[in-house]
Amino acid sequence: MFTVTRPIEEASLARWAQKVKRSQLQEILFAAAKPGIISFAMGLPAPELFPVEGLMKASRDVLANDPRALQYGPPFQPLKSQIVRIMAERKVSCCEEQILITTGAQQGLSLLVRLLLEPGGEILTEQMVYTGFHQVFEPYEPLVLSVPTDAGTGIDVEAVASLLSKGARPAFIYAISSGHNPLAVSLTHAKRLRLVELARQYRVPVIEDDPYGFLNYEEVALPPLKAYEEKWVFYVGSFSKILTPGLRVGWLVVPESLITKLSAVKEASDIDTNTFTQRLISRFLEREDLDKHLSRLRREYRVRRDAMAQALRAHFPATAKWAIPDDGVFFWVELPPGVDTLALLVDALERERVAFIPGQAFSIDASNKATNCMRLNFSHSNPELIMDGIARLGHMLRSCSK
Ligand SMILES: Cc1ncc(COP(=O)(O)O)c(C=O)c1O
C-alpha cells in the first residue's frame, strides 16, 4: 500500500504567507544567473578581492587550536571587542555590552523589526529601499508611512518631520545613511543631524542599515547616524561587504538594555551565529591588517566606479541621469519617463546578455514606481566587463530610442 502525498493547500498557510510570491523580477533574475551573462544586478563584492590567504591561515589556526569552534557556543566575546574598535574608527563610541553578533545584517534587521513592530503597526521609510527590508517587514502587514527620496540627496527629512509633527508615531524609521541601496546616495551632515534630532525629539528609533559605510571613495566620509545619536539609533553592521558575505556575520549596536531581549529573539531563529566563522573573523582581525584590506577594496572599487561612470558617459544617451556615488557599490540611473526598465531587462538578457535591477523592484509606494530607473552594481565586475556591459546596454538604449 502506498499513500499519495497531496500538496499543502494555500489555505492552510498563514494569511501573510498565502500572499507571498516570487516576484516576476526574481523569476527573470533566476533565469539570468547563467554563465556568460554580465551581471550588474546583485550587490556582490568582488570574489578576487576576498582576503583568501588570511582567511585560510586564520581558519587553519582556529580549527587546530580551538575545539569550541565547531560546538554550540555563546557569542564570541573577543569579536565583540574587535567590533567596538571597528566602530570607533567610524567615530561611534560603544561598549561590548551593546553589541549583538548576528547572522549578517539581514538577521540584524529582522531581529530589530521583530522586537519593535506589532503586527499591523506603523513604520516609516523612504519610497525606495533595499528589497531585503521589504521581505523583513511584509509579514507584519504594517501601515507603511513612506516619504519621498531621491538619488541627489536621499530621504526627505522634512517630510519625516512633518509626519511626526502631525502625530505619527511609527515603530521605527528605517534609514540607509551611506551608499544607499538602491539610490547610491549618502546623507549630508545636515540631514544626518536633523534625522537624529527628530528621532530624539519624538522618541522614535532609527534603524540605521549600514553595510556600505566602510566603502567610501572620497576624502571625507561622514560617520554613521549612530555617531550623532547614541540612544535612538539602532545600528546594523556587516562583514559581508568588507570581508566576505559567505561567512554570514554582522552585528548590531543597540542600547545595552535591549540585548537580552534581542538575544532571546535570535535564539528562536538560529540559536547561535555560526561559532566557527565568528572565531575565524576574530582571528583574521587579530592577525591581519583590516585597514590595509579596506584601503585595497576602496582603491579597487574606486577604479570600477570610475570605469562605470566613464562607460555611462560614453554609451548611455545624454537624457540618462546619474551621479557618481561617494560610497557603496551601486549607480542609480534614471532614464526618460516612458522607458520601462523591466521590459528592457528582458531584452537586455536575451539580446545583450547583461543583467541589472529595474527600479520598480525597490519601490514601496505606488506613487513612485521608478519604472524608468535601473540599479547597476560596479563592485562585482572588473573594469573591462563594466565597459563591455555598459556599452551593450547603451547600444540597446540607443536603438530603442530611434
Ligand atoms: C542595504 C542592505 N542591508 C542589508 C543587507 C544584508 O547584508 P548581509 O549580507 O550582511 O546580511 C544588504 C545586502 O546586500 C544590503 O544591501
Tab-separated table of C-alpha atoms and ligand atoms in Angstrom:
chain	number	residue	atom	x	y	z
A	1	MET	CA	0.000	0.000	0.000
A	2	PHE	CA	1.218	3.496	-0.678
A	3	THR	CA	-0.069	6.938	0.133
A	4	VAL	CA	-0.335	9.771	-2.319
A	5	THR	CA	1.163	12.965	-0.933
A	6	ARG	CA	-1.020	15.881	-1.825
A	7	PRO	CA	0.461	19.373	-1.965
A	8	ILE	CA	-0.225	21.556	1.070
A	9	GLU	CA	-3.129	23.806	0.231
A	10	GLU	CA	-2.613	27.562	0.280
A	11	ALA	CA	-5.480	27.920	2.717
A	12	SER	CA	-3.579	26.031	5.387
A	13	LEU	CA	-0.769	28.583	5.359
A	14	ALA	CA	-0.749	31.736	7.498
A	15	ARG	CA	-2.611	34.620	5.896
A	16	TRP	CA	0.545	36.602	5.110
A	17	ALA	CA	2.257	33.528	3.640
A	18	GLN	CA	-0.632	32.918	1.264
A	19	LYS	CA	0.196	36.240	-0.367
A	20	VAL	CA	3.924	35.559	-0.702
A	21	LYS	CA	5.003	35.037	-4.282
A	22	ARG	CA	8.297	35.079	-6.053
A	23	SER	CA	8.235	38.346	-7.979
A	24	GLN	CA	8.342	38.484	-11.759
A	25	LEU	CA	11.716	40.105	-11.326
A	26	GLN	CA	13.102	37.229	-9.293
A	27	GLU	CA	11.931	34.818	-11.973
A	28	ILE	CA	13.827	36.816	-14.577
A	29	LEU	CA	16.955	37.093	-12.455
A	30	PHE	CA	16.834	33.412	-11.668
A	31	ALA	CA	16.938	32.748	-15.382
A	32	ALA	CA	19.748	35.296	-15.669
A	33	ALA	CA	22.102	33.561	-13.254
A	34	LYS	CA	23.734	31.694	-16.105
A	35	PRO	CA	27.326	31.693	-17.274
A	36	GLY	CA	28.063	34.267	-19.945
A	37	ILE	CA	25.797	36.967	-18.540
A	38	ILE	CA	27.483	40.192	-17.452
A	39	SER	CA	25.629	40.902	-14.256
A	40	PHE	CA	25.289	44.328	-12.710
A	41	ALA	CA	22.271	43.007	-10.841
A	42	MET	CA	23.221	41.866	-7.345
A	43	GLY	CA	25.232	43.785	-4.738
A	44	LEU	CA	28.033	41.231	-4.766
A	45	PRO	CA	31.567	42.041	-3.679
A	46	ALA	CA	34.446	41.041	-5.979
A	47	PRO	CA	35.477	37.459	-5.156
A	48	GLU	CA	39.040	38.100	-6.386
A	49	LEU	CA	39.377	40.665	-3.572
A	50	PHE	CA	38.343	38.282	-0.799
A	51	PRO	CA	41.294	38.009	1.615
A	52	VAL	CA	41.551	34.272	0.998
A	53	GLU	CA	45.144	33.790	2.204
A	54	GLY	CA	44.487	35.468	5.536
A	55	LEU	CA	41.210	33.598	5.980
A	56	MET	CA	42.919	30.298	5.190
A	57	LYS	CA	45.598	30.897	7.809
A	58	ALA	CA	43.059	32.019	10.387
A	59	SER	CA	40.825	29.073	9.601
A	60	ARG	CA	43.634	26.531	9.993
A	61	ASP	CA	44.648	28.137	13.231
A	62	VAL	CA	41.129	28.135	14.672
A	63	LEU	CA	40.448	24.528	13.693
A	64	ALA	CA	43.791	23.335	15.039
A	65	ASN	CA	43.670	25.171	18.337
A	66	ASP	CA	40.100	25.885	19.334
A	67	PRO	CA	37.865	22.824	19.806
A	68	ARG	CA	34.935	25.099	20.734
A	69	ALA	CA	34.879	26.500	17.208
A	70	LEU	CA	32.705	23.647	15.971
A	71	GLN	CA	30.499	23.466	19.043
A	72	TYR	CA	27.354	25.357	20.027
A	73	GLY	CA	28.544	28.384	21.887
A	74	PRO	CA	27.791	31.823	23.267
A	75	PRO	CA	28.674	34.923	21.218
A	76	PHE	CA	32.449	35.182	20.845
A	77	GLN	CA	33.488	37.925	23.237
A	78	PRO	CA	36.823	38.855	21.571
A	79	LEU	CA	34.941	39.554	18.337
A	80	LYS	CA	32.705	41.981	20.216
A	81	SER	CA	35.682	43.983	21.417
A	82	GLN	CA	37.090	43.995	17.889
A	83	ILE	CA	33.754	45.341	16.613
A	84	VAL	CA	33.885	48.067	19.274
A	85	ARG	CA	37.283	49.100	17.842
A	86	ILE	CA	35.996	48.976	14.251
A	87	MET	CA	33.069	51.202	15.242
A	88	ALA	CA	35.458	53.625	16.989
A	89	GLU	CA	37.201	54.110	13.614
A	90	ARG	CA	33.846	55.400	12.367
A	91	LYS	CA	33.569	57.704	15.400
A	92	VAL	CA	30.948	55.561	17.136
A	93	SER	CA	31.741	55.073	20.765
A	94	CYS	CA	30.138	51.949	22.207
A	95	CYS	CA	30.981	49.054	24.503
A	96	GLU	CA	30.857	45.260	24.192
A	97	GLU	CA	27.612	45.119	26.167
A	98	GLN	CA	25.892	46.997	23.331
A	99	ILE	CA	26.955	44.571	20.590
A	100	LEU	CA	24.866	41.671	19.346
A	101	ILE	CA	26.622	39.453	16.800
A	102	THR	CA	24.178	38.407	14.088
A	103	THR	CA	23.963	36.147	11.070
A	104	GLY	CA	24.599	39.028	8.679
A	105	ALA	CA	22.970	42.448	8.604
A	106	GLN	CA	19.855	40.774	7.248
A	107	GLN	CA	19.273	38.974	10.521
A	108	GLY	CA	20.041	42.185	12.416
A	109	LEU	CA	17.227	43.922	10.525
A	110	SER	CA	14.906	41.025	11.047
A	111	LEU	CA	15.534	40.893	14.823
A	112	LEU	CA	15.034	44.618	15.282
A	113	VAL	CA	11.809	44.619	13.313
A	114	ARG	CA	10.592	41.622	15.312
A	115	LEU	CA	11.400	43.448	18.525
A	116	LEU	CA	9.848	46.780	17.608
A	117	LEU	CA	6.897	46.151	15.328
A	118	GLU	CA	3.456	44.922	16.346
A	119	PRO	CA	1.568	43.067	13.582
A	120	GLY	CA	-0.392	45.734	11.727
A	121	GLY	CA	1.684	48.510	13.345
A	122	GLU	CA	3.206	51.532	11.631
A	123	ILE	CA	6.665	52.019	10.107
A	124	LEU	CA	8.315	54.972	8.402
A	125	THR	CA	10.591	54.522	5.425
A	126	GLU	CA	11.695	56.045	2.129
A	127	GLN	CA	9.754	55.311	-1.047
A	128	MET	CA	12.688	53.366	-2.440
A	129	VAL	CA	14.626	50.861	-0.319
A	130	TYR	CA	16.594	47.631	-0.225
A	131	THR	CA	14.378	44.679	-1.180
A	132	GLY	CA	15.616	42.555	1.745
A	133	PHE	CA	13.996	45.082	4.055
A	134	HIS	CA	10.641	44.672	2.237
A	135	GLN	CA	10.894	40.958	2.967
A	136	VAL	CA	11.534	41.627	6.635
A	137	PHE	CA	8.557	43.876	7.318
A	138	GLU	CA	5.945	42.480	4.924
A	139	PRO	CA	4.841	39.536	7.130
A	140	TYR	CA	3.744	42.062	9.790
A	141	GLU	CA	1.451	43.776	7.262
A	142	PRO	CA	2.213	47.209	8.724
A	143	LEU	CA	0.869	50.570	7.693
A	144	VAL	CA	3.819	51.949	5.744
A	145	LEU	CA	4.328	55.701	6.030
A	146	SER	CA	6.614	56.482	3.131
A	147	VAL	CA	8.457	59.698	2.460
A	148	PRO	CA	9.939	60.990	-0.784
A	149	THR	CA	13.558	60.281	-1.552
A	150	ASP	CA	15.899	60.871	-4.454
A	151	ALA	CA	19.304	59.965	-5.760
A	152	GLY	CA	20.537	63.542	-5.257
A	153	THR	CA	20.034	63.988	-1.519
A	154	GLY	CA	18.266	60.889	-0.187
A	155	ILE	CA	15.462	60.729	2.350
A	156	ASP	CA	13.343	63.862	2.647
A	157	VAL	CA	13.843	64.545	6.352
A	158	GLU	CA	11.419	67.457	6.349
A	159	ALA	CA	8.715	65.049	5.190
A	160	VAL	CA	9.674	62.848	8.167
A	161	ALA	CA	9.407	65.924	10.429
A	162	SER	CA	6.015	66.755	9.002
A	163	LEU	CA	4.611	63.252	9.613
A	164	LEU	CA	5.947	63.174	13.161
A	165	SER	CA	4.713	66.676	13.959
A	166	LYS	CA	1.227	65.637	12.817
A	167	GLY	CA	1.246	62.834	15.376
A	168	ALA	CA	2.594	59.799	13.533
A	169	ARG	CA	4.473	57.520	15.937
A	170	PRO	CA	5.905	54.685	13.823
A	171	ALA	CA	7.617	51.730	15.479
A	172	PHE	CA	10.805	52.919	13.779
A	173	ILE	CA	12.281	54.904	10.924
A	174	TYR	CA	14.371	52.835	8.504
A	175	ALA	CA	17.396	54.612	7.011
A	176	ILE	CA	20.395	53.666	4.872
A	177	SER	CA	22.741	56.541	5.608
A	178	SER	CA	25.729	55.831	3.311
A	179	GLY	CA	25.955	54.256	-0.150
A	180	HIS	CA	22.179	53.822	-0.210
A	181	ASN	CA	20.777	50.660	-1.745
A	182	PRO	CA	19.450	51.284	-4.392
A	183	LEU	CA	19.825	55.091	-4.761
A	184	ALA	CA	23.611	55.194	-4.186
A	185	VAL	CA	23.302	58.456	-2.237
A	186	SER	CA	24.869	59.293	1.148
A	187	LEU	CA	23.148	61.678	3.530
A	188	THR	CA	24.722	65.075	4.138
A	189	HIS	CA	25.885	66.119	7.604
A	190	ALA	CA	22.861	68.443	7.898
A	191	LYS	CA	20.409	65.659	7.056
A	192	ARG	CA	22.067	63.275	9.495
A	193	LEU	CA	21.832	65.867	12.243
A	194	ARG	CA	18.199	66.641	11.513
A	195	LEU	CA	17.136	62.989	11.317
A	196	VAL	CA	18.631	62.071	14.688
A	197	GLU	CA	17.249	65.258	16.220
A	198	LEU	CA	13.773	64.121	15.132
A	199	ALA	CA	14.357	60.613	16.485
A	200	ARG	CA	15.365	62.113	19.837
A	201	GLN	CA	12.577	64.681	19.942
A	202	TYR	CA	9.789	62.217	19.108
A	203	ARG	CA	11.410	59.195	20.775
A	204	VAL	CA	11.191	57.101	17.622
A	205	PRO	CA	14.145	54.771	16.971
A	206	VAL	CA	16.006	54.876	13.681
A	207	ILE	CA	17.170	51.525	12.318
A	208	GLU	CA	20.374	52.500	10.542
A	209	ASP	CA	21.271	49.883	7.923
A	210	ASP	CA	24.953	50.437	7.139
A	211	PRO	CA	26.648	47.609	5.230
A	212	TYR	CA	28.294	50.067	2.808
A	213	GLY	CA	29.554	52.797	5.146
A	214	PHE	CA	33.111	51.384	5.134
A	215	LEU	CA	33.304	51.511	1.346
A	216	ASN	CA	33.918	55.189	0.736
A	217	TYR	CA	35.852	56.641	-2.173
A	218	GLU	CA	36.266	60.310	-1.340
A	219	GLU	CA	38.434	62.106	1.199
A	220	VAL	CA	35.700	62.889	3.663
A	221	ALA	CA	33.407	60.101	4.826
A	222	LEU	CA	30.754	61.082	7.303
A	223	PRO	CA	30.251	58.965	10.409
A	224	PRO	CA	27.068	56.912	10.698
A	225	LEU	CA	23.943	58.295	12.382
A	226	LYS	CA	24.899	56.242	15.424
A	227	ALA	CA	27.830	58.619	15.998
A	228	TYR	CA	25.366	61.523	16.079
A	229	GLU	CA	22.891	59.916	18.481
A	230	GLU	CA	23.747	57.216	20.943
A	231	LYS	CA	20.343	56.198	22.239
A	232	TRP	CA	17.759	56.440	19.459
A	233	VAL	CA	19.808	54.995	16.608
A	234	PHE	CA	19.987	51.190	16.366
A	235	TYR	CA	22.940	50.401	14.140
A	236	VAL	CA	23.123	47.415	11.772
A	237	GLY	CA	26.615	46.466	10.532
A	238	SER	CA	28.065	43.658	8.450
A	239	PHE	CA	31.272	41.884	7.464
A	240	SER	CA	29.636	40.873	4.164
A	241	LYS	CA	30.900	43.721	2.026
A	242	ILE	CA	34.217	44.268	3.822
A	243	LEU	CA	35.357	40.631	4.224
A	244	THR	CA	33.066	38.094	2.577
A	245	PRO	CA	29.285	37.575	2.607
A	246	GLY	CA	29.632	33.798	2.756
A	247	LEU	CA	30.792	33.914	6.383
A	248	ARG	CA	27.377	35.383	7.307
A	249	VAL	CA	28.441	37.557	10.225
A	250	GLY	CA	27.119	41.005	11.067
A	251	TRP	CA	26.371	42.958	14.212
A	252	LEU	CA	24.009	45.339	15.950
A	253	VAL	CA	24.951	48.259	18.181
A	254	VAL	CA	21.945	48.997	20.382
A	255	PRO	CA	21.258	50.230	23.906
A	256	GLU	CA	22.512	47.634	26.359
A	257	SER	CA	19.021	47.205	27.836
A	258	LEU	CA	17.813	45.613	24.565
A	259	ILE	CA	20.484	42.933	24.256
A	260	THR	CA	18.774	40.289	26.412
A	261	LYS	CA	15.513	40.502	24.500
A	262	LEU	CA	17.243	40.585	21.133
A	263	SER	CA	19.305	37.538	22.136
A	264	ALA	CA	16.122	35.678	23.029
A	265	VAL	CA	14.558	36.549	19.663
A	266	LYS	CA	17.738	35.465	17.919
A	267	GLU	CA	17.851	32.182	19.808
A	268	ALA	CA	14.445	31.304	18.436
A	269	SER	CA	15.719	31.977	14.961
A	270	ASP	CA	19.106	30.224	14.802
A	271	ILE	CA	20.401	29.512	18.348
A	272	ASP	CA	23.857	30.979	17.643
A	273	THR	CA	25.617	32.893	14.925
A	274	ASN	CA	27.994	30.427	13.271
A	275	THR	CA	30.559	29.711	16.003
A	276	PHE	CA	33.310	28.861	13.558
A	277	THR	CA	33.013	31.965	11.378
A	278	GLN	CA	32.842	34.265	14.424
A	279	ARG	CA	36.164	32.845	15.598
A	280	LEU	CA	37.579	32.822	12.090
A	281	ILE	CA	36.826	36.538	11.631
A	282	SER	CA	38.155	37.313	15.076
A	283	ARG	CA	41.432	35.505	14.380
A	284	PHE	CA	41.649	37.198	10.976
A	285	LEU	CA	41.218	40.633	12.567
A	286	GLU	CA	43.831	39.777	15.192
A	287	ARG	CA	46.443	38.672	12.660
A	288	GLU	CA	45.749	40.716	9.551
A	289	ASP	CA	45.542	44.411	8.880
A	290	LEU	CA	41.868	45.283	8.270
A	291	ASP	CA	42.714	48.895	7.401
A	292	LYS	CA	45.075	47.717	4.697
A	293	HIS	CA	42.430	45.367	3.323
A	294	LEU	CA	39.826	48.151	3.357
A	295	SER	CA	42.216	50.524	1.585
A	296	ARG	CA	42.688	47.918	-1.123
A	297	LEU	CA	38.915	47.454	-1.508
A	298	ARG	CA	38.394	51.202	-1.690
A	299	ARG	CA	41.162	51.590	-4.273
A	300	GLU	CA	39.891	48.761	-6.479
A	301	TYR	CA	36.233	49.683	-6.194
A	302	ARG	CA	37.042	53.326	-6.957
A	303	VAL	CA	38.619	52.176	-10.233
A	304	ARG	CA	35.477	50.152	-11.037
A	305	ARG	CA	33.207	53.040	-10.072
A	306	ASP	CA	35.153	55.382	-12.335
A	307	ALA	CA	35.094	52.839	-15.158
A	308	MET	CA	31.316	52.640	-14.874
A	309	ALA	CA	30.996	56.436	-14.854
A	310	GLN	CA	33.207	56.662	-17.937
A	311	ALA	CA	31.234	53.934	-19.712
A	312	LEU	CA	27.895	55.554	-18.854
A	313	ARG	CA	29.155	58.872	-20.191
A	314	ALA	CA	30.359	57.247	-23.384
A	315	HIS	CA	27.473	54.894	-24.119
A	316	PHE	CA	24.236	55.969	-22.429
A	317	PRO	CA	22.016	58.563	-24.086
A	318	ALA	CA	22.503	62.147	-22.904
A	319	THR	CA	18.974	62.042	-21.446
A	320	ALA	CA	20.058	59.458	-18.827
A	321	LYS	CA	20.680	60.969	-15.374
A	322	TRP	CA	23.025	59.574	-12.760
A	323	ALA	CA	25.508	60.743	-10.155
A	324	ILE	CA	28.909	59.334	-9.233
A	325	PRO	CA	28.484	57.687	-5.813
A	326	ASP	CA	30.850	58.595	-2.963
A	327	ASP	CA	30.157	55.319	-1.138
A	328	GLY	CA	28.810	51.820	-1.671
A	329	VAL	CA	28.617	49.632	-4.744
A	330	PHE	CA	25.788	50.982	-6.940
A	331	PHE	CA	24.852	53.532	-9.586
A	332	TRP	CA	21.241	54.594	-9.902
A	333	VAL	CA	20.336	55.604	-13.441
A	334	GLU	CA	17.197	57.482	-14.377
A	335	LEU	CA	16.088	57.196	-17.990
A	336	PRO	CA	13.477	59.404	-19.652
A	337	PRO	CA	9.893	58.861	-18.425
A	338	GLY	CA	8.195	56.243	-20.553
A	339	VAL	CA	11.200	53.902	-20.693
A	340	ASP	CA	10.183	50.659	-18.980
A	341	THR	CA	13.285	49.128	-17.425
A	342	LEU	CA	11.557	45.826	-16.591
A	343	ALA	CA	10.792	45.271	-20.285
A	344	LEU	CA	14.303	46.473	-21.046
A	345	LEU	CA	15.770	43.840	-18.718
A	346	VAL	CA	14.059	41.034	-20.629
A	347	ASP	CA	15.583	42.344	-23.871
A	348	ALA	CA	18.960	43.061	-22.264
A	349	LEU	CA	19.205	39.481	-21.088
A	350	GLU	CA	18.094	37.998	-24.365
A	351	ARG	CA	19.899	40.231	-26.817
A	352	GLU	CA	22.882	41.624	-24.947
A	353	ARG	CA	23.322	39.116	-22.122
A	354	VAL	CA	23.539	41.847	-19.493
A	355	ALA	CA	21.585	41.965	-16.196
A	356	PHE	CA	20.616	44.852	-13.893
A	357	ILE	CA	17.775	45.505	-11.461
A	358	PRO	CA	14.844	47.611	-12.650
A	359	GLY	CA	13.914	50.453	-10.298
A	360	GLN	CA	10.433	49.193	-9.546
A	361	ALA	CA	11.844	46.259	-7.526
A	362	PHE	CA	12.707	48.697	-4.740
A	363	SER	CA	9.521	50.724	-4.687
A	364	ILE	CA	7.436	50.770	-1.526
A	365	ASP	CA	4.925	53.286	-2.727
A	366	ALA	CA	2.636	53.219	-5.778
A	367	SER	CA	3.191	56.974	-6.242
A	368	ASN	CA	6.868	56.411	-7.053
A	369	LYS	CA	7.355	53.247	-9.074
A	370	ALA	CA	10.669	54.269	-10.667
A	371	THR	CA	9.745	52.223	-13.750
A	372	ASN	CA	12.237	54.279	-15.803
A	373	CYS	CA	15.156	53.644	-13.431
A	374	MET	CA	17.798	50.959	-13.021
A	375	ARG	CA	20.304	49.971	-10.357
A	376	LEU	CA	23.744	48.964	-11.595
A	377	ASN	CA	26.352	47.275	-9.399
A	378	PHE	CA	30.002	48.093	-10.038
A	379	SER	CA	31.851	46.074	-7.375
A	380	HIS	CA	31.470	42.602	-8.851
A	381	SER	CA	32.686	43.075	-12.448
A	382	ASN	CA	36.193	44.101	-13.447
A	383	PRO	CA	36.638	47.347	-15.445
A	384	GLU	CA	36.774	45.541	-18.807
A	385	LEU	CA	33.475	43.760	-18.153
A	386	ILE	CA	31.973	47.010	-16.915
A	387	MET	CA	32.986	48.774	-20.133
A	388	ASP	CA	31.661	45.930	-22.249
A	389	GLY	CA	28.367	45.504	-20.373
A	390	ILE	CA	27.552	49.214	-20.247
A	391	ALA	CA	28.390	49.568	-23.945
A	392	ARG	CA	25.935	46.742	-24.703
A	393	LEU	CA	23.203	48.325	-22.579
A	394	GLY	CA	23.883	51.714	-24.146
A	395	HIS	CA	23.657	50.212	-27.600
A	396	MET	CA	20.269	48.762	-26.729
A	397	LEU	CA	19.002	52.027	-25.253
A	398	ARG	CA	20.057	53.987	-28.302
A	399	SER	CA	18.447	51.518	-30.677
A	400	CYS	CA	15.200	51.632	-28.606
A	401	SER	CA	15.049	55.399	-28.754
A	402	LYS	CA	15.391	55.509	-32.571
B	1	LIG	C1	21.129	47.730	2.490
B	1	LIG	C2	21.438	46.321	2.829
B	1	LIG	N1	21.159	45.871	4.069
B	1	LIG	C3	21.422	44.610	4.449
B	1	LIG	C4	21.991	43.709	3.572
B	1	LIG	C5	22.246	42.290	4.030
B	1	LIG	O1	23.608	42.106	4.271
B	1	LIG	P1	24.204	40.792	4.952
B	1	LIG	O2	24.902	40.032	3.889
B	1	LIG	O3	25.146	41.302	5.997
B	1	LIG	O4	23.081	40.025	5.555
B	1	LIG	C6	22.299	44.117	2.264
B	1	LIG	C7	22.870	43.162	1.310
B	1	LIG	O5	23.110	43.412	0.166
B	1	LIG	C8	22.022	45.465	1.894
B	1	LIG	O6	22.296	45.922	0.668
